[in-house]
Short mmCIF file of C-alpha atoms and ligand atoms in Angstrom, two decimals:
data_model
loop_
_atom_site.label_atom_id
_atom_site.label_comp_id
_atom_site.label_asym_id
_atom_site.label_seq_id
_atom_site.Cartn_x
_atom_site.Cartn_y
_atom_site.Cartn_z
CA MET A 26 144.04 66.77 62.96
CA LYS A 27 141.59 68.68 64.28
CA LEU A 28 138.13 67.89 64.87
CA LEU A 29 135.12 70.17 64.45
CA GLU A 30 133.59 70.95 67.78
CA PHE A 31 130.55 69.04 67.17
CA GLU A 32 132.80 65.68 66.26
CA ALA A 33 135.24 66.32 69.65
CA LYS A 34 131.84 66.72 71.90
CA GLU A 35 130.33 63.44 70.32
CA ILE A 36 133.79 61.65 71.92
CA PHE A 37 134.39 63.83 75.22
CA ASN A 38 130.41 62.67 75.82
CA ARG A 39 131.27 58.94 74.89
CA TYR A 40 134.09 59.27 77.88
CA GLY A 41 131.05 60.65 80.36
CA ILE A 42 131.73 64.71 79.78
CA PRO A 43 128.19 66.44 79.96
CA ILE A 44 127.92 68.27 76.71
CA PRO A 45 124.40 70.43 75.81
CA GLU A 46 121.82 68.77 74.30
CA GLY A 47 122.56 69.89 70.53
CA VAL A 48 121.66 69.15 66.77
CA VAL A 49 124.13 69.24 63.81
CA ILE A 50 122.78 70.77 60.96
CA ASN A 51 124.12 71.04 57.32
CA SER A 52 121.11 73.25 55.76
CA PRO A 53 119.32 76.22 57.63
CA ASP A 54 116.01 74.08 56.40
CA GLU A 55 116.78 71.32 58.42
CA LEU A 56 116.55 73.09 61.69
CA SER A 57 113.02 73.83 61.52
CA GLY A 58 111.63 70.11 62.06
CA GLN A 59 114.46 69.72 65.11
CA LEU A 60 113.10 73.08 67.39
CA ASN A 61 111.17 71.12 69.35
CA LYS A 62 114.34 69.53 71.00
CA PHE A 63 115.12 72.99 72.54
CA SER A 64 113.05 74.90 75.65
CA ASP A 65 113.61 78.63 75.02
CA GLU A 66 117.10 79.91 73.81
CA VAL A 67 119.73 78.76 71.81
CA VAL A 68 123.38 79.13 70.82
CA VAL A 69 124.05 78.45 67.12
CA LYS A 70 127.38 77.95 66.20
CA SER A 71 129.24 77.89 63.15
CA GLN A 72 131.34 74.54 62.47
CA VAL A 73 134.98 76.13 61.27
CA ASP A 74 138.44 74.76 62.55
CA VAL A 75 139.39 78.28 63.29
CA GLY A 76 139.78 79.38 67.21
CA GLY A 77 138.23 82.88 67.77
CA ARG A 78 135.11 82.06 66.61
CA GLY A 79 132.94 84.22 68.94
CA LYS A 80 134.79 87.17 68.55
CA ALA A 81 134.47 87.04 64.78
CA GLY A 82 130.45 86.62 65.37
CA GLY A 83 130.35 83.05 64.66
CA ILE A 84 128.29 82.46 67.92
CA ILE A 85 124.79 83.88 67.63
CA ILE A 86 122.73 83.46 71.10
CA THR A 87 118.97 83.96 69.58
CA THR A 88 115.22 82.41 71.00
CA LYS A 89 114.09 79.01 68.93
CA ALA A 90 112.08 81.63 67.05
CA ASP A 91 114.49 83.56 65.53
CA ALA A 92 117.04 80.19 65.28
CA VAL A 93 116.46 79.22 61.54
CA GLU A 94 117.25 82.63 60.39
CA ALA A 95 120.74 82.86 62.85
CA ALA A 96 121.52 80.01 60.70
CA ARG A 97 121.15 81.33 57.46
CA HIS A 98 123.27 84.09 58.57
CA LEU A 99 126.12 81.78 59.93
CA PHE A 100 126.11 79.75 57.02
CA SER A 101 126.73 82.52 54.50
CA LEU A 102 129.09 84.19 57.42
CA PRO A 103 132.95 83.47 56.42
CA ILE A 104 134.86 82.90 59.42
CA LYS A 105 138.65 83.80 59.28
CA GLY A 106 137.62 82.94 55.17
CA LEU A 107 135.99 79.38 55.83
CA ILE A 108 132.37 79.25 55.00
CA PRO A 109 130.68 76.39 57.31
CA LYS A 110 129.67 72.99 56.08
CA ALA A 111 127.95 72.14 59.14
CA ILE A 112 126.21 74.11 62.43
CA LEU A 113 125.73 73.11 65.69
CA VAL A 114 122.83 74.25 67.44
CA GLU A 115 122.68 74.05 71.25
CA GLU A 116 120.24 74.22 74.16
CA LYS A 117 121.38 77.48 75.57
CA LEU A 118 123.41 76.60 79.24
CA PRO A 119 122.68 79.24 81.98
CA ILE A 120 125.89 79.45 83.00
CA GLU A 121 127.38 80.28 86.45
CA HIS A 122 131.00 80.80 85.67
CA GLU A 123 133.12 79.33 83.04
CA TYR A 124 136.82 77.92 83.33
CA TYR A 125 139.14 76.77 81.14
CA VAL A 126 141.05 73.65 80.97
CA SER A 127 143.18 71.45 78.71
CA ILE A 128 145.28 68.54 78.40
CA THR A 129 148.09 68.37 76.31
CA ILE A 130 151.97 66.50 76.02
CA ASP A 131 154.78 68.53 77.49
CA ARG A 132 157.74 67.30 75.41
CA THR A 133 159.95 68.17 77.73
CA THR A 134 159.14 66.09 80.82
CA ARG A 135 157.54 63.79 78.07
CA GLN A 136 153.77 63.54 80.13
CA PRO A 137 150.65 64.66 79.47
CA MET A 138 150.12 68.11 81.03
CA ILE A 139 147.15 69.49 82.51
CA LEU A 140 146.57 73.60 82.23
CA PHE A 141 143.56 74.70 84.37
CA ALA A 142 142.11 78.30 84.36
CA GLU A 143 139.66 79.37 86.96
CA THR A 144 138.81 82.33 84.22
CA GLY A 145 137.94 80.60 81.36
CA GLY A 146 136.24 81.67 77.90
CA VAL A 147 138.56 83.83 76.75
CA ASP A 148 142.45 83.33 75.49
CA ILE A 149 143.78 81.23 77.51
CA GLU A 150 147.27 83.36 76.03
CA GLU A 151 145.24 86.72 77.79
CA THR A 152 144.80 84.97 81.10
CA ALA A 153 148.51 83.97 80.78
CA ARG A 154 149.25 87.41 80.44
CA THR A 155 146.88 89.25 82.78
CA ARG A 156 146.23 86.99 85.60
CA PRO A 157 148.87 84.22 85.67
CA GLU A 158 148.43 83.41 89.22
CA ALA A 159 144.43 82.05 87.95
CA LEU A 160 146.28 79.06 85.68
CA ARG A 161 147.50 76.20 86.90
CA ARG A 162 149.58 73.46 85.24
CA ALA A 163 150.34 69.68 86.34
CA GLY A 164 152.05 66.57 84.66
CA PHE A 165 151.70 63.25 85.62
CA SER A 166 152.62 59.87 84.68
CA PRO A 167 151.13 58.65 81.37
CA LEU A 168 151.17 55.10 82.94
CA LEU A 169 148.47 56.26 85.42
CA PRO A 170 144.59 55.19 84.37
CA ASP A 171 143.85 58.26 86.06
CA VAL A 172 145.33 61.98 87.13
CA PRO A 173 146.02 61.51 90.85
CA GLY A 174 144.35 63.02 93.45
CA TYR A 175 146.50 65.00 94.83
CA LEU A 176 147.45 66.83 91.82
CA MET A 177 143.62 67.17 90.83
CA ARG A 178 143.37 69.05 93.96
CA ARG A 179 146.15 71.32 93.49
CA ILE A 180 144.93 72.18 90.06
CA LEU A 181 141.71 72.88 90.97
CA GLY A 182 142.38 74.69 94.31
CA THR A 183 138.74 76.90 95.32
CA ALA A 184 137.12 76.15 91.97
CA PRO A 185 134.55 73.46 92.22
CA LYS A 186 135.21 69.56 93.05
CA THR A 187 132.46 68.64 90.90
CA LEU A 188 134.69 69.55 88.04
CA GLY A 189 137.07 66.73 88.90
CA PRO A 190 135.80 64.17 87.17
CA VAL A 191 134.90 66.15 83.92
CA ILE A 192 138.92 66.79 84.19
CA ASN A 193 139.57 62.96 84.51
CA ASN A 194 137.56 62.28 81.77
CA LEU A 195 139.07 64.33 78.82
CA TYR A 196 142.52 62.68 80.26
CA LYS A 197 140.69 59.07 79.44
CA ALA A 198 139.53 61.20 75.97
CA PHE A 199 142.98 62.49 75.31
CA SER A 200 144.25 59.18 76.11
CA ALA A 201 142.27 57.12 74.19
CA SER A 202 141.97 59.22 71.16
CA ASP A 203 145.75 59.46 70.54
CA ALA A 204 145.47 63.23 70.78
CA LEU A 205 147.94 65.74 71.18
CA LEU A 206 145.14 68.26 72.53
CA ALA A 207 141.72 68.01 74.37
CA GLU A 208 141.02 71.38 75.13
CA ILE A 209 137.50 72.34 76.87
CA ASN A 210 137.39 76.39 76.76
CA PRO A 211 134.61 77.34 78.46
CA LEU A 212 133.97 74.78 80.75
CA VAL A 213 131.12 75.91 82.22
CA THR A 214 128.96 75.58 85.90
CA THR A 215 125.42 75.56 85.56
CA PRO A 216 122.53 74.65 88.09
CA LYS A 217 122.55 71.28 86.11
CA GLY A 218 126.23 70.84 86.80
CA VAL A 219 128.90 70.52 84.63
CA PHE A 220 129.42 71.28 80.75
CA ALA A 221 131.75 71.37 77.73
CA ALA A 222 130.06 74.50 76.65
CA ASP A 223 133.52 74.10 73.61
CA ALA A 224 135.38 71.18 72.90
CA LYS A 225 138.79 70.84 70.74
CA LEU A 226 140.00 67.99 69.80
CA ILE A 227 143.55 67.56 67.62
CA ILE A 228 144.18 63.89 67.07
CA ASP A 229 147.96 62.58 66.56
CA ASP A 230 147.96 62.40 62.37
CA ASN A 231 150.21 59.32 62.42
CA ALA A 232 147.10 57.55 64.50
CA LEU A 233 144.28 58.58 62.48
CA ILE A 234 144.45 54.63 60.84
CA ARG A 235 144.42 52.95 64.51
CA GLN A 236 141.19 55.54 65.21
CA GLY A 237 139.63 54.78 62.48
CA ILE A 238 138.86 58.40 60.77
CA THR A 239 139.33 59.87 57.66
CA ALA A 240 140.46 63.09 57.08
CA ASN A 241 137.28 65.31 57.17
CA ARG A 242 139.05 68.21 55.32
CA ASP A 243 138.07 68.41 51.19
CA LEU A 244 140.69 66.93 48.90
CA THR A 245 141.80 68.49 45.46
CA PRO A 246 141.49 65.63 43.09
CA ARG A 247 145.27 66.04 42.61
CA GLU A 248 145.76 66.02 46.25
CA ARG A 249 143.87 62.95 46.54
CA GLU A 250 146.08 61.07 43.78
CA ALA A 251 149.08 62.18 45.55
CA GLU A 252 147.79 60.64 49.08
CA GLU A 253 146.82 57.47 46.90
CA ASN A 254 150.37 57.88 45.29
CA GLY A 255 152.04 58.06 48.91
CA PHE A 256 153.50 61.44 47.68
CA SER A 257 153.77 64.45 50.32
CA TYR A 258 152.38 67.24 48.53
CA VAL A 259 151.12 70.34 48.84
CA GLU A 260 149.64 72.97 46.39
CA LEU A 261 150.87 76.58 46.38
CA ASP A 262 150.16 79.62 44.31
CA GLY A 263 152.97 79.75 41.64
CA SER A 264 153.99 78.43 38.27
CA ILE A 265 157.07 76.68 38.85
CA GLY A 266 156.25 73.01 39.61
CA VAL A 267 158.83 71.49 41.44
CA ILE A 268 159.18 67.74 42.18
CA GLY A 269 161.81 66.32 44.66
CA ASN A 270 163.20 63.50 46.66
CA GLY A 271 163.28 64.04 50.51
CA ALA A 272 161.50 66.60 52.10
CA GLY A 273 164.84 68.08 52.57
CA LEU A 274 165.90 68.38 49.76
CA THR A 275 162.08 69.33 47.86
CA MET A 276 162.02 72.14 50.44
CA SER A 277 165.82 73.50 49.68
CA THR A 278 164.09 73.73 46.44
CA LEU A 279 161.10 75.55 47.13
CA ASP A 280 163.51 77.84 49.34
CA LEU A 281 166.17 78.43 46.49
CA ILE A 282 163.05 79.20 44.17
CA ALA A 283 162.24 82.25 46.74
CA HIS A 284 165.44 83.11 46.90
CA TYR A 285 165.63 84.06 43.27
CA ASP A 286 162.56 85.95 43.36
CA GLY A 287 160.27 82.86 41.85
CA LYS A 288 157.14 81.26 42.92
CA ALA A 289 156.24 77.38 43.29
CA ALA A 290 153.56 75.95 42.09
CA ASN A 291 153.60 72.97 44.72
CA PHE A 292 155.60 70.74 46.83
CA LEU A 293 155.99 67.48 45.76
CA ASP A 294 158.45 64.52 47.39
CA VAL A 295 158.04 61.47 46.03
CA GLY A 296 159.51 59.77 48.41
CA GLY A 297 162.66 57.08 48.51
CA GLY A 298 163.43 54.94 46.28
CA ALA A 299 161.32 56.30 43.27
CA GLY A 300 160.62 54.37 39.96
CA ARG A 301 160.28 54.96 36.75
CA GLU A 302 156.34 54.25 37.14
CA ARG A 303 156.09 56.89 40.52
CA VAL A 304 158.25 59.82 38.60
CA MET A 305 155.76 59.73 35.76
CA LYS A 306 153.13 59.55 37.57
CA ALA A 307 154.44 62.78 39.82
CA VAL A 308 155.58 64.61 36.71
CA ARG A 309 152.06 64.47 35.18
CA LEU A 310 150.34 65.26 38.50
CA VAL A 311 152.13 68.57 38.67
CA ALA A 312 152.08 69.25 34.81
CA GLY A 313 148.24 69.05 35.11
CA MET A 314 148.31 71.95 37.57
CA PRO A 315 146.79 75.54 35.51
CA ASP A 316 149.47 77.70 36.60
CA VAL A 317 152.70 75.34 36.15
CA LYS A 318 154.41 76.97 33.23
CA VAL A 319 158.11 74.93 33.71
CA ILE A 320 159.07 72.02 35.88
CA VAL A 321 161.71 71.56 38.15
CA VAL A 322 163.12 67.80 39.20
CA ASN A 323 165.58 67.78 41.38
CA LEU A 324 166.80 64.46 42.60
CA LEU A 325 169.28 62.88 44.64
CA GLY A 326 170.41 59.08 43.27
CA GLY A 327 170.75 56.61 45.99
CA ILE A 328 168.42 53.74 45.96
CA THR A 329 166.50 55.96 43.37
CA ARG A 330 168.19 55.27 40.00
CA CYS A 331 168.70 58.66 38.13
CA ASP A 332 168.38 56.76 34.47
CA GLU A 333 165.06 55.58 35.92
CA VAL A 334 163.82 59.05 36.70
CA ALA A 335 165.26 60.05 33.31
CA LYS A 336 162.77 57.56 31.84
CA GLY A 337 159.86 58.48 34.22
CA ILE A 338 160.15 62.26 32.59
CA ILE A 339 160.18 61.01 28.80
CA ASP A 340 157.66 58.62 29.36
CA ALA A 341 155.04 61.23 31.11
CA GLY A 342 155.31 63.36 27.73
CA ILE A 343 154.08 66.76 29.33
CA ASP A 344 153.57 69.74 27.06
CA GLN A 345 155.45 72.02 30.17
CA HIS A 346 159.08 72.46 29.84
CA VAL A 347 160.98 70.15 32.45
CA ILE A 348 164.57 71.32 33.80
CA THR A 349 166.08 68.40 35.79
CA ARG A 350 169.57 67.80 38.01
CA LEU A 351 170.07 64.42 38.90
CA ALA A 352 173.06 63.59 40.94
CA GLY A 353 174.07 60.30 42.58
CA THR A 354 173.78 56.01 40.97
CA ASN A 355 173.23 56.50 37.19
CA GLU A 356 173.58 59.73 36.74
CA ASP A 357 175.62 60.24 33.18
CA GLU A 358 173.20 57.29 32.16
CA GLY A 359 170.32 59.52 33.03
CA LYS A 360 171.90 62.53 31.60
CA ALA A 361 172.25 61.02 28.03
CA LEU A 362 168.63 59.71 28.34
CA LEU A 363 167.25 63.44 28.75
CA ALA A 364 169.57 64.90 26.42
CA GLU A 365 168.48 62.20 23.52
CA ASN A 366 164.80 62.89 24.08
CA GLY A 367 165.53 67.20 24.42
CA TYR A 368 165.18 67.45 27.93
CA GLN A 369 167.73 69.53 29.68
CA MET A 370 169.69 68.40 32.69
CA LEU A 371 171.97 71.17 34.72
CA GLU A 372 174.54 70.42 37.11
CA THR A 373 173.58 72.52 40.09
CA MET A 374 170.09 72.89 42.11
CA GLU A 375 171.48 76.55 41.54
CA ALA A 376 171.54 77.00 37.93
CA VAL A 377 168.24 74.73 37.65
CA VAL A 378 166.48 76.90 40.00
CA LYS A 379 167.61 80.06 37.41
CA GLN A 380 166.47 78.68 34.34
CA ALA A 381 163.22 77.77 35.68
CA VAL A 382 162.72 81.31 37.00
CA LYS A 383 163.79 82.97 33.83
CA GLU A 384 161.23 80.36 31.91
CA ALA A 385 158.57 81.07 34.24
CA ALA A 386 158.46 84.93 34.24
CA ALA A 387 158.50 84.74 30.38
P1 GDP B 517 134.71 79.89 70.72
O1 GDP B 517 134.93 81.82 70.84
O2 GDP B 517 135.00 79.40 69.51
O3 GDP B 517 136.18 80.05 71.34
O4 GDP B 517 133.23 79.75 70.85
P2 GDP B 517 132.71 78.73 72.35
O5 GDP B 517 132.19 78.27 72.33
O6 GDP B 517 133.78 78.91 73.37
O7 GDP B 517 131.81 80.25 72.84
C1 GDP B 517 132.48 81.65 73.34
C2 GDP B 517 131.82 82.17 74.26
O8 GDP B 517 130.33 82.11 73.84
C3 GDP B 517 131.73 81.50 75.57
O9 GDP B 517 132.82 81.76 76.40
C4 GDP B 517 130.84 81.56 76.19
O10 GDP B 517 130.43 83.27 77.29
C5 GDP B 517 129.11 82.16 75.04
N1 GDP B 517 128.86 80.68 75.03
C6 GDP B 517 128.73 79.83 74.37
N2 GDP B 517 127.74 78.54 74.51
C7 GDP B 517 126.94 79.30 75.64
C8 GDP B 517 125.91 78.87 76.17
O11 GDP B 517 125.51 77.81 76.18
N3 GDP B 517 125.15 79.96 77.24
C9 GDP B 517 125.73 80.97 77.59
N4 GDP B 517 125.36 81.79 78.25
N5 GDP B 517 126.92 81.76 76.99
C10 GDP B 517 127.63 80.69 76.06
MN1 MN B 518 135.89 78.46 73.19
#
């Protein structure tokens, strides 16, 4: 999960990385009472989780007097389609130089890797293209509590030594947060010292519980229900509902729908060993999407029993047509049950998908 800038800064700061004085607001009016914190110029920053906000107009450097107006503007300015729910207002830093630093896990060596560039602020891809010599990287053992001194010296080259402790603290924050990426772009030098002017932190989703983090993105009621039931569920914009078991089978069902020029309404993987109740919930969930005209249920019976699946579909009692393809354990019982109750069961994935595409187009 990608954190917003102000959330990442808060965490970085806990590990000793200096961040600019600032406030987070949820509406422009909240700012007026807090402006006395700042001396003169401020930076008003849209908190959306996309890169390149600066270029998209999401960062305004202005005077205290005009800050509320700037915040009002940013609250209604979509950045790559996203409207911010929060805005970060910070003291403007007297920047001397901008650097780039990030820490990731290098999959090849299975080690943390630091990437450092003497030219920060801009896209790192751009630096890699135009000034590859300005980019330095170093990997080291994850068992070490600190970035080894010799590596830090190699990375910094002629850049100020004062960046060293900040980069080491970034590694501590990275490691303690179970992060996939910790990035400061730009990491800046000022007469008052080194600061993280921007911050990016992506936490491994598998570690969210350990980190005590609940996802900050808004879930639709259906997404929340799916999460509560342990379904892997993604909403798309077509009219063919899809239920499968196993990510692979469900994805191939989506691929086949696209192959026959249909549009899937969703991805829903009920998971392994789905019983009657789970299947019923999944069918009702997908049927509840307003655009769904027909539902494809494509399940492989293993631990999952096809007759249980059939009962779940029948229990759901929904309006839309459900077309199934069940194969495996108790397939014949499932087929009989469905047929008795007026549901269509076809032999192959192709047949099911073709039929669904036809019905969705009608
Ligand atoms: P991004 O575009 O989303 O990466 O946003 P950043 O927070 O990295 O800001 C983009 C650029 O705005 C930085 O590279 C700086 O040049 C400038 N900037 C941001 N904060 C400050 C500040 O406090 N003082 C000054 N002078 N410039 C800033
Ligand atoms: Mn940046």
